[in-house]
Amino acid sequence: MPQLLKEKTALILGLANRWSLAYSIARAFCREGAQLILTYQGDRQQETVEELARELGAARVMSCDVTQEADVERLSEMLRAEGDDLHAVVHSIAFANKDDLARPFQMTSREGFQLALEVSCYSLVAVARAVAPVMRQGGSITTLTYLGSQRVLPNYNVMGVAKAALEASMRYLASELGPQQIRVNAISAGPVKTASARSIKDFSKILETVAEKAPLRRPTDPEEVADAAVFLASNLGRGVTGNVLYVDSGYQIMGI
Ligand code: NAP
C-alpha cells in the first residue's frame, strides 16, 4: 500500500498523552508518511508531549494555549517562517469545567458557558484563520465532535452546546475556505476513555451503553477514528467537505 500522506505536512493540536485521540491520529499520520507538527496546551504537558513527539519523529513541537491570541499568532508566525506548505490540520481540543459536566445544565455558569465555547468551538475558527494562509495548495482541516451536539446525553451539558456550535462553525469554514481547496470536516467519534472524557460524570455508563446497543456491538477504537482522519487528510477524501463523519460503531442511527 502506498503511504497516503507521503510528502504532506500535518499540524495536530490537542495531544496531551497516550490516551488522547490526537495521539492515535498522530501515530496513524506518521504511519502514512506525514511530517508532523504537534502542539500542546502548556507547561503541565510539555515533558510528556516532547517524549511522544520524539517517539513519533515529529518535525516540531510547540505549546499553544488556544485561549491566548498571542499563542495562536506565534503558531501562525512559526508556520509562515518555516516557509513550507501545510497540507492537513487536526483540531482535537475541548474543555469545560468539571462541575458543568456533573450538574443540571440549567446551572451552567456564564463563565463556564463562555469558557467551554471559547476553547471547544471558537478555537477552530482562530486556528483556521491562522493556518489557511500556509495551506497554499489547499488541504484538510478536521475537528473532533461528539453525538452530544445532536442528542441529549447525560451530563454532556454545555459540551453538547459547544459541539453543536463547533459543527456549525465547521460548515461555515468549509463554505468560506472551499474556493482555496481547503476542506473542513468533523469526525464524530464514539466514546473513548481519555482524560477529557473522564471528566464527564458517569461517562463509563455511556461507554457501556454504546458498546451494548451500537450496530457493531463494540466500543469505538481510537485507531478507527485515526484512520478516518487519515482518509479526510488524504487525497482519498478530496471531494469531502462540510461533513460530520460518524466513527462510532454506528450508534448514532439507533432510536433506543
Ligand atoms: P484529551 O486527550 O484530554 O484531549 C483534549 C485536548 O484539549 C488536550 O490535549 C487538552 O490539553 C487540550 N486543551 C484543552 N484546553 C486547551 C487550550 N486552552 N489550549 C490548547 N489545548 C487545550 O481528550 P480527547 O478525548 O482525546 O479529546 C480530543 C477531542 O476529541 C475533543 O474535542 C473531544 O471533545 C473530542 N471527542 C472525544 C471523545 C471521547 O469519548 N474521548 C468522543 C468524541 C469527541 P490539556 O490536557 O493540557 O488540558
mmCIF file of C-alpha atoms and ligand atoms in Angstrom:
data_model
loop_
_atom_site.group_PDB
_atom_site.id
_atom_site.type_symbol
_atom_site.label_atom_id
_atom_site.label_comp_id
_atom_site.label_asym_id
_atom_site.label_seq_id
_atom_site.Cartn_x
_atom_site.Cartn_y
_atom_site.Cartn_z
ATOM 1 C CA MET A 1 0.000 0.000 0.000
ATOM 2 C CA PRO A 2 1.385 3.457 -0.853
ATOM 3 C CA GLN A 3 1.629 5.802 2.113
ATOM 4 C CA LEU A 4 -1.460 8.018 1.978
ATOM 5 C CA LEU A 5 0.142 11.134 3.498
ATOM 6 C CA LYS A 6 3.609 10.913 1.990
ATOM 7 C CA GLU A 7 5.174 14.342 1.466
ATOM 8 C CA LYS A 8 2.398 16.011 3.432
ATOM 9 C CA THR A 9 2.923 18.189 6.495
ATOM 10 C CA ALA A 10 0.275 17.936 9.200
ATOM 11 C CA LEU A 11 -0.367 20.101 12.244
ATOM 12 C CA ILE A 12 -2.061 18.256 15.119
ATOM 13 C CA LEU A 13 -3.379 20.284 18.066
ATOM 14 C CA GLY A 14 -4.501 18.694 21.321
ATOM 15 C CA LEU A 15 -2.060 15.934 22.121
ATOM 16 C CA ALA A 16 -1.849 15.558 25.904
ATOM 17 C CA ASN A 17 -0.877 11.919 26.488
ATOM 18 C CA ARG A 18 -1.013 8.387 25.009
ATOM 19 C CA TRP A 19 -4.778 8.210 25.542
ATOM 20 C CA SER A 20 -5.523 11.371 23.565
ATOM 21 C CA LEU A 21 -7.357 10.863 20.271
ATOM 22 C CA ALA A 22 -4.716 13.250 18.887
ATOM 23 C CA TYR A 23 -2.028 10.699 19.770
ATOM 24 C CA SER A 24 -3.765 7.892 17.832
ATOM 25 C CA ILE A 25 -4.220 10.299 14.928
ATOM 26 C CA ALA A 26 -0.559 11.375 15.076
ATOM 27 C CA ARG A 27 0.544 7.714 15.016
ATOM 28 C CA ALA A 28 -1.655 6.965 12.009
ATOM 29 C CA PHE A 29 -0.429 10.098 10.179
ATOM 30 C CA CYS A 30 3.158 9.073 10.949
ATOM 31 C CA ARG A 31 2.481 5.537 9.621
ATOM 32 C CA GLU A 32 1.186 7.126 6.406
ATOM 33 C CA GLY A 33 4.360 9.181 5.949
ATOM 34 C CA ALA A 34 3.248 12.636 7.130
ATOM 35 C CA GLN A 35 5.695 15.084 8.647
ATOM 36 C CA LEU A 36 4.197 16.170 11.974
ATOM 37 C CA ILE A 37 3.950 19.460 13.829
ATOM 38 C CA LEU A 38 2.408 18.990 17.271
ATOM 39 C CA THR A 39 1.035 21.490 19.755
ATOM 40 C CA TYR A 40 0.048 21.107 23.393
ATOM 41 C CA GLN A 41 -1.563 23.457 25.866
ATOM 42 C CA GLY A 42 1.156 24.377 28.346
ATOM 43 C CA ASP A 43 3.969 23.513 30.740
ATOM 44 C CA ARG A 44 1.982 20.775 32.510
ATOM 45 C CA GLN A 45 2.120 18.504 29.435
ATOM 46 C CA GLN A 46 5.440 19.644 27.984
ATOM 47 C CA GLU A 47 7.608 16.713 29.097
ATOM 48 C CA THR A 48 5.070 14.049 28.103
ATOM 49 C CA VAL A 49 4.343 15.626 24.738
ATOM 50 C CA GLU A 50 8.008 16.138 23.921
ATOM 51 C CA GLU A 51 8.662 12.473 24.684
ATOM 52 C CA LEU A 52 5.755 11.401 22.437
ATOM 53 C CA ALA A 53 6.928 13.811 19.746
ATOM 54 C CA ARG A 54 10.388 12.174 19.781
ATOM 55 C CA GLU A 55 8.768 8.744 19.546
ATOM 56 C CA LEU A 56 6.721 9.913 16.547
ATOM 57 C CA GLY A 57 9.693 11.650 14.912
ATOM 58 C CA ALA A 58 7.754 14.927 14.829
ATOM 59 C CA ALA A 59 9.477 17.755 12.999
ATOM 60 C CA ARG A 60 8.338 20.337 15.532
ATOM 61 C CA VAL A 61 6.505 20.581 18.824
ATOM 62 C CA MET A 62 5.332 23.784 20.489
ATOM 63 C CA SER A 63 2.933 24.999 23.134
ATOM 64 C CA CYS A 64 -0.251 26.750 22.058
ATOM 65 C CA ASP A 65 -2.989 27.656 24.501
ATOM 66 C CA VAL A 66 -5.869 28.395 22.135
ATOM 67 C CA THR A 67 -7.423 30.873 24.566
ATOM 68 C CA GLN A 68 -4.335 33.076 24.145
ATOM 69 C CA GLU A 69 -4.438 35.177 20.988
ATOM 70 C CA ALA A 70 -0.636 35.629 21.269
ATOM 71 C CA ASP A 71 -0.095 31.833 21.215
ATOM 72 C CA VAL A 72 -2.214 31.386 18.085
ATOM 73 C CA GLU A 73 -0.366 34.304 16.469
ATOM 74 C CA ARG A 74 3.001 32.695 17.443
ATOM 75 C CA LEU A 75 1.840 29.449 15.806
ATOM 76 C CA SER A 76 0.857 31.329 12.676
ATOM 77 C CA GLU A 77 4.223 33.153 12.576
ATOM 78 C CA MET A 78 6.138 29.898 13.046
ATOM 79 C CA LEU A 79 4.255 28.283 10.151
ATOM 80 C CA ARG A 80 4.880 31.280 7.901
ATOM 81 C CA ALA A 81 8.564 31.459 8.892
ATOM 82 C CA GLU A 82 9.084 27.766 8.047
ATOM 83 C CA GLY A 83 8.020 28.642 4.513
ATOM 84 C CA ASP A 84 6.717 25.136 3.814
ATOM 85 C CA ASP A 85 3.175 24.389 2.748
ATOM 86 C CA LEU A 86 0.833 22.884 5.314
ATOM 87 C CA HIS A 87 -1.480 20.172 3.992
ATOM 88 C CA ALA A 88 -3.501 18.922 6.938
ATOM 89 C CA VAL A 89 -4.657 20.194 10.322
ATOM 90 C CA VAL A 90 -6.349 18.238 13.095
ATOM 91 C CA HIS A 91 -8.098 20.220 15.842
ATOM 92 C CA SER A 92 -8.562 17.857 18.775
ATOM 93 C CA ILE A 93 -9.269 20.300 21.588
ATOM 94 C CA ALA A 94 -12.117 20.718 24.047
ATOM 95 C CA PHE A 95 -12.620 21.849 27.611
ATOM 96 C CA ALA A 96 -15.429 22.524 30.064
ATOM 97 C CA ASN A 97 -15.375 22.905 33.833
ATOM 98 C CA LYS A 98 -15.862 19.543 35.520
ATOM 99 C CA ASP A 99 -18.735 20.989 37.611
ATOM 100 C CA ASP A 100 -20.609 21.828 34.422
ATOM 101 C CA LEU A 101 -20.386 18.164 33.330
ATOM 102 C CA ALA A 102 -21.887 16.860 36.549
ATOM 103 C CA ARG A 103 -24.833 19.074 37.498
ATOM 104 C CA PRO A 104 -28.065 20.094 35.744
ATOM 105 C CA PHE A 105 -27.444 22.020 32.502
ATOM 106 C CA GLN A 106 -29.539 24.948 33.732
ATOM 107 C CA MET A 107 -26.935 25.509 36.475
ATOM 108 C CA THR A 108 -24.179 26.222 33.927
ATOM 109 C CA SER A 109 -22.494 29.490 34.885
ATOM 110 C CA ARG A 110 -21.996 32.314 32.394
ATOM 111 C CA GLU A 111 -18.207 31.943 32.783
ATOM 112 C CA GLY A 112 -18.385 28.155 32.357
ATOM 113 C CA PHE A 113 -20.501 28.527 29.223
ATOM 114 C CA GLN A 114 -18.116 31.087 27.716
ATOM 115 C CA LEU A 115 -15.048 29.024 28.574
ATOM 116 C CA ALA A 116 -16.448 25.828 27.014
ATOM 117 C CA LEU A 117 -17.467 27.644 23.834
ATOM 118 C CA GLU A 118 -14.186 29.537 23.604
ATOM 119 C CA VAL A 119 -11.884 26.532 23.983
ATOM 120 C CA SER A 120 -14.003 23.915 22.233
ATOM 121 C CA CYS A 121 -15.502 25.940 19.377
ATOM 122 C CA TYR A 122 -14.013 29.385 18.801
ATOM 123 C CA SER A 123 -10.524 27.866 18.760
ATOM 124 C CA LEU A 124 -11.364 26.113 15.476
ATOM 125 C CA VAL A 125 -12.166 29.487 13.900
ATOM 126 C CA ALA A 126 -8.957 31.060 15.264
ATOM 127 C CA VAL A 127 -6.835 28.099 14.140
ATOM 128 C CA ALA A 128 -8.410 28.006 10.667
ATOM 129 C CA ARG A 129 -7.630 31.712 10.242
ATOM 130 C CA ALA A 130 -4.031 31.115 11.356
ATOM 131 C CA VAL A 131 -3.354 28.121 9.092
ATOM 132 C CA ALA A 132 -5.243 28.976 5.901
ATOM 133 C CA PRO A 133 -2.500 31.302 4.528
ATOM 134 C CA VAL A 134 0.085 28.487 4.652
ATOM 135 C CA MET A 135 -2.230 25.855 3.137
ATOM 136 C CA ARG A 136 -1.158 27.194 -0.237
ATOM 137 C CA GLN A 137 -2.035 24.059 -2.199
ATOM 138 C CA GLY A 138 -5.309 23.570 -0.308
ATOM 139 C CA GLY A 139 -5.686 20.715 2.154
ATOM 140 C CA SER A 140 -7.809 19.467 5.000
ATOM 141 C CA ILE A 141 -8.850 20.747 8.430
ATOM 142 C CA THR A 142 -10.525 18.155 10.657
ATOM 143 C CA THR A 143 -12.077 18.690 14.061
ATOM 144 C CA LEU A 144 -13.399 16.188 16.602
ATOM 145 C CA THR A 145 -17.004 16.280 17.701
ATOM 146 C CA TYR A 146 -19.496 14.094 19.566
ATOM 147 C CA LEU A 147 -23.119 12.981 19.259
ATOM 148 C CA GLY A 148 -23.990 15.189 22.264
ATOM 149 C CA SER A 149 -24.210 18.042 19.724
ATOM 150 C CA GLN A 150 -27.392 16.494 18.293
ATOM 151 C CA ARG A 151 -28.886 14.492 21.145
ATOM 152 C CA VAL A 152 -29.105 14.838 24.881
ATOM 153 C CA LEU A 153 -26.597 12.629 26.672
ATOM 154 C CA PRO A 154 -26.386 12.521 30.459
ATOM 155 C CA ASN A 155 -24.049 15.197 31.865
ATOM 156 C CA TYR A 156 -22.630 16.221 28.463
ATOM 157 C CA ASN A 157 -24.471 19.523 29.003
ATOM 158 C CA VAL A 158 -22.568 22.636 27.910
ATOM 159 C CA MET A 159 -20.149 20.497 25.906
ATOM 160 C CA GLY A 160 -23.097 19.399 23.733
ATOM 161 C CA VAL A 161 -23.881 23.053 23.065
ATOM 162 C CA ALA A 162 -20.206 23.717 22.269
ATOM 163 C CA LYS A 163 -20.105 20.752 19.870
ATOM 164 C CA ALA A 164 -23.259 21.967 18.089
ATOM 165 C CA ALA A 165 -21.578 25.363 17.621
ATOM 166 C CA LEU A 166 -18.372 23.614 16.541
ATOM 167 C CA GLU A 167 -20.205 21.641 13.840
ATOM 168 C CA ALA A 168 -21.914 24.808 12.577
ATOM 169 C CA SER A 169 -18.549 26.632 12.569
ATOM 170 C CA MET A 170 -17.069 23.738 10.613
ATOM 171 C CA ARG A 171 -19.745 24.206 7.912
ATOM 172 C CA TYR A 172 -19.202 27.987 7.660
ATOM 173 C CA LEU A 173 -15.445 27.462 7.420
ATOM 174 C CA ALA A 174 -15.917 24.756 4.786
ATOM 175 C CA SER A 175 -18.016 27.152 2.733
ATOM 176 C CA GLU A 176 -15.527 30.021 3.032
ATOM 177 C CA LEU A 177 -12.308 28.058 2.553
ATOM 178 C CA GLY A 178 -13.618 25.774 -0.197
ATOM 179 C CA PRO A 179 -12.581 28.137 -3.030
ATOM 180 C CA GLN A 180 -8.984 27.794 -1.723
ATOM 181 C CA GLN A 181 -9.420 23.995 -1.915
ATOM 182 C CA ILE A 182 -9.256 23.749 1.865
ATOM 183 C CA ARG A 183 -11.723 21.140 3.073
ATOM 184 C CA VAL A 184 -13.150 21.337 6.596
ATOM 185 C CA ASN A 185 -14.829 18.351 8.241
ATOM 186 C CA ALA A 186 -15.623 16.893 11.650
ATOM 187 C CA ILE A 187 -15.277 13.338 12.881
ATOM 188 C CA SER A 188 -17.941 12.436 15.407
ATOM 189 C CA ALA A 189 -16.165 9.805 17.474
ATOM 190 C CA GLY A 190 -17.932 7.332 19.709
ATOM 191 C CA PRO A 191 -16.985 7.477 23.381
ATOM 192 C CA VAL A 192 -13.350 6.655 24.169
ATOM 193 C CA LYS A 193 -11.790 6.704 27.659
ATOM 194 C CA THR A 194 -9.495 9.749 27.587
ATOM 195 C CA ALA A 195 -8.633 12.421 30.166
ATOM 196 C CA SER A 196 -11.334 14.751 28.813
ATOM 197 C CA ALA A 197 -13.960 12.016 28.708
ATOM 198 C CA ARG A 198 -13.245 11.034 32.295
ATOM 199 C CA SER A 199 -14.306 14.487 33.465
ATOM 200 C CA ILE A 200 -17.899 13.740 32.361
ATOM 201 C CA LYS A 201 -19.856 12.317 35.287
ATOM 202 C CA ASP A 202 -20.906 8.668 34.741
ATOM 203 C CA PHE A 203 -19.016 8.515 31.444
ATOM 204 C CA SER A 204 -18.461 4.766 31.883
ATOM 205 C CA LYS A 205 -22.252 4.252 31.645
ATOM 206 C CA ILE A 206 -22.254 5.952 28.217
ATOM 207 C CA LEU A 207 -19.356 3.708 27.150
ATOM 208 C CA GLU A 208 -21.176 0.549 28.257
ATOM 209 C CA THR A 209 -24.465 1.555 26.607
ATOM 210 C CA VAL A 210 -22.799 2.293 23.282
ATOM 211 C CA ALA A 211 -20.883 -0.992 23.289
ATOM 212 C CA GLU A 212 -24.092 -2.869 24.049
ATOM 213 C CA LYS A 213 -26.508 -1.063 21.668
ATOM 214 C CA ALA A 214 -24.380 0.033 18.689
ATOM 215 C CA PRO A 215 -24.894 -1.971 15.478
ATOM 216 C CA LEU A 216 -21.279 -3.200 15.652
ATOM 217 C CA ARG A 217 -21.785 -4.150 19.348
ATOM 218 C CA ARG A 218 -18.412 -2.800 20.428
ATOM 219 C CA PRO A 219 -16.891 0.406 21.680
ATOM 220 C CA THR A 220 -15.062 2.828 19.414
ATOM 221 C CA ASP A 221 -11.407 2.010 18.877
ATOM 222 C CA PRO A 222 -9.290 5.203 18.737
ATOM 223 C CA GLU A 223 -7.424 3.688 15.790
ATOM 224 C CA GLU A 224 -10.679 3.669 13.808
ATOM 225 C CA VAL A 225 -11.027 7.387 14.489
ATOM 226 C CA ALA A 226 -7.406 7.900 13.438
ATOM 227 C CA ASP A 227 -7.887 6.019 10.166
ATOM 228 C CA ALA A 228 -10.923 8.189 9.360
ATOM 229 C CA ALA A 229 -8.734 11.247 9.993
ATOM 230 C CA VAL A 230 -6.151 9.826 7.552
ATOM 231 C CA PHE A 231 -8.878 9.388 4.930
ATOM 232 C CA LEU A 232 -10.042 13.007 5.321
ATOM 233 C CA ALA A 233 -6.490 14.382 5.224
ATOM 234 C CA SER A 234 -5.501 12.291 2.223
ATOM 235 C CA ASN A 235 -6.269 12.593 -1.456
ATOM 236 C CA LEU A 236 -8.937 9.891 -0.952
ATOM 237 C CA GLY A 237 -11.064 12.491 0.838
ATOM 238 C CA ARG A 238 -10.616 15.157 -1.848
ATOM 239 C CA GLY A 239 -14.339 15.503 -2.591
ATOM 240 C CA VAL A 240 -15.482 15.633 1.043
ATOM 241 C CA THR A 241 -16.052 18.926 2.852
ATOM 242 C CA GLY A 242 -18.536 20.321 5.358
ATOM 243 C CA ASN A 243 -19.317 16.837 6.651
ATOM 244 C CA VAL A 244 -19.698 15.167 10.015
ATOM 245 C CA LEU A 245 -18.317 11.653 9.657
ATOM 246 C CA TYR A 246 -19.502 9.312 12.422
ATOM 247 C CA VAL A 247 -16.953 6.783 13.652
ATOM 248 C CA ASP A 248 -18.960 5.283 16.491
ATOM 249 C CA SER A 249 -19.766 1.635 15.704
ATOM 250 C CA GLY A 250 -22.982 3.010 14.153
ATOM 251 C CA TYR A 251 -24.515 4.108 17.466
ATOM 252 C CA GLN A 252 -25.911 7.376 16.085
ATOM 253 C CA ILE A 253 -28.566 5.613 13.972
ATOM 254 C CA MET A 254 -30.244 3.935 16.947
ATOM 255 C CA GLY A 255 -33.549 5.216 18.361
ATOM 256 C CA ILE A 256 -33.176 3.450 21.699
HETATM 257 P P1 NAP B 1 -7.775 14.743 25.630
HETATM 258 O O1 NAP B 1 -6.675 13.794 25.444
HETATM 259 O O2 NAP B 1 -7.990 15.273 27.022
HETATM 260 O O3 NAP B 1 -7.628 15.921 24.574
HETATM 261 C C1 NAP B 1 -8.185 17.203 24.771
HETATM 262 C C2 NAP B 1 -7.084 18.167 24.476
HETATM 263 O O4 NAP B 1 -7.559 19.520 24.512
HETATM 264 C C3 NAP B 1 -5.937 18.068 25.483
HETATM 265 O O5 NAP B 1 -4.720 17.967 24.809
HETATM 266 C C4 NAP B 1 -6.048 19.394 26.217
HETATM 267 O O6 NAP B 1 -4.822 19.832 26.774
HETATM 268 C C5 NAP B 1 -6.496 20.266 25.076
HETATM 269 N N1 NAP B 1 -6.901 21.586 25.533
HETATM 270 C C6 NAP B 1 -7.804 21.926 26.474
HETATM 271 N N2 NAP B 1 -7.825 23.258 26.637
HETATM 272 C C7 NAP B 1 -6.912 23.769 25.768
HETATM 273 C C8 NAP B 1 -6.450 25.079 25.477
HETATM 274 N N3 NAP B 1 -6.925 26.158 26.102
HETATM 275 N N4 NAP B 1 -5.479 25.235 24.526
HETATM 276 C C9 NAP B 1 -4.968 24.165 23.885
HETATM 277 N N5 NAP B 1 -5.353 22.898 24.129
HETATM 278 C C10 NAP B 1 -6.311 22.711 25.064
HETATM 279 O O7 NAP B 1 -9.183 14.080 25.248
HETATM 280 P P2 NAP B 1 -9.744 13.541 23.849
HETATM 281 O O8 NAP B 1 -10.920 12.715 24.222
HETATM 282 O O9 NAP B 1 -8.664 12.982 23.047
HETATM 283 O O10 NAP B 1 -10.315 14.862 23.181
HETATM 284 C C11 NAP B 1 -9.930 15.311 21.893
HETATM 285 C C12 NAP B 1 -11.151 15.804 21.118
HETATM 286 O O11 NAP B 1 -11.975 14.682 20.818
HETATM 287 C C13 NAP B 1 -12.016 16.779 21.883
HETATM 288 O O12 NAP B 1 -12.533 17.754 21.001
HETATM 289 C C14 NAP B 1 -13.152 15.885 22.368
HETATM 290 O O13 NAP B 1 -14.333 16.600 22.656
HETATM 291 C C15 NAP B 1 -13.300 15.004 21.153
HETATM 292 N N6 NAP B 1 -14.079 13.779 21.363
HETATM 293 C C16 NAP B 1 -13.722 12.909 22.348
HETATM 294 C C17 NAP B 1 -14.477 11.754 22.525
HETATM 295 C C18 NAP B 1 -14.159 10.783 23.645
HETATM 296 O O14 NAP B 1 -15.019 9.991 24.002
HETATM 297 N N7 NAP B 1 -12.966 10.797 24.181
HETATM 298 C C19 NAP B 1 -15.581 11.484 21.705
HETATM 299 C C20 NAP B 1 -15.889 12.401 20.686
HETATM 300 C C21 NAP B 1 -15.134 13.536 20.529
HETATM 301 P P3 NAP B 1 -4.589 19.616 28.374
HETATM 302 O O15 NAP B 1 -4.726 18.168 28.648
HETATM 303 O O16 NAP B 1 -3.217 20.153 28.585
HETATM 304 O O17 NAP B 1 -5.657 20.413 29.054
#
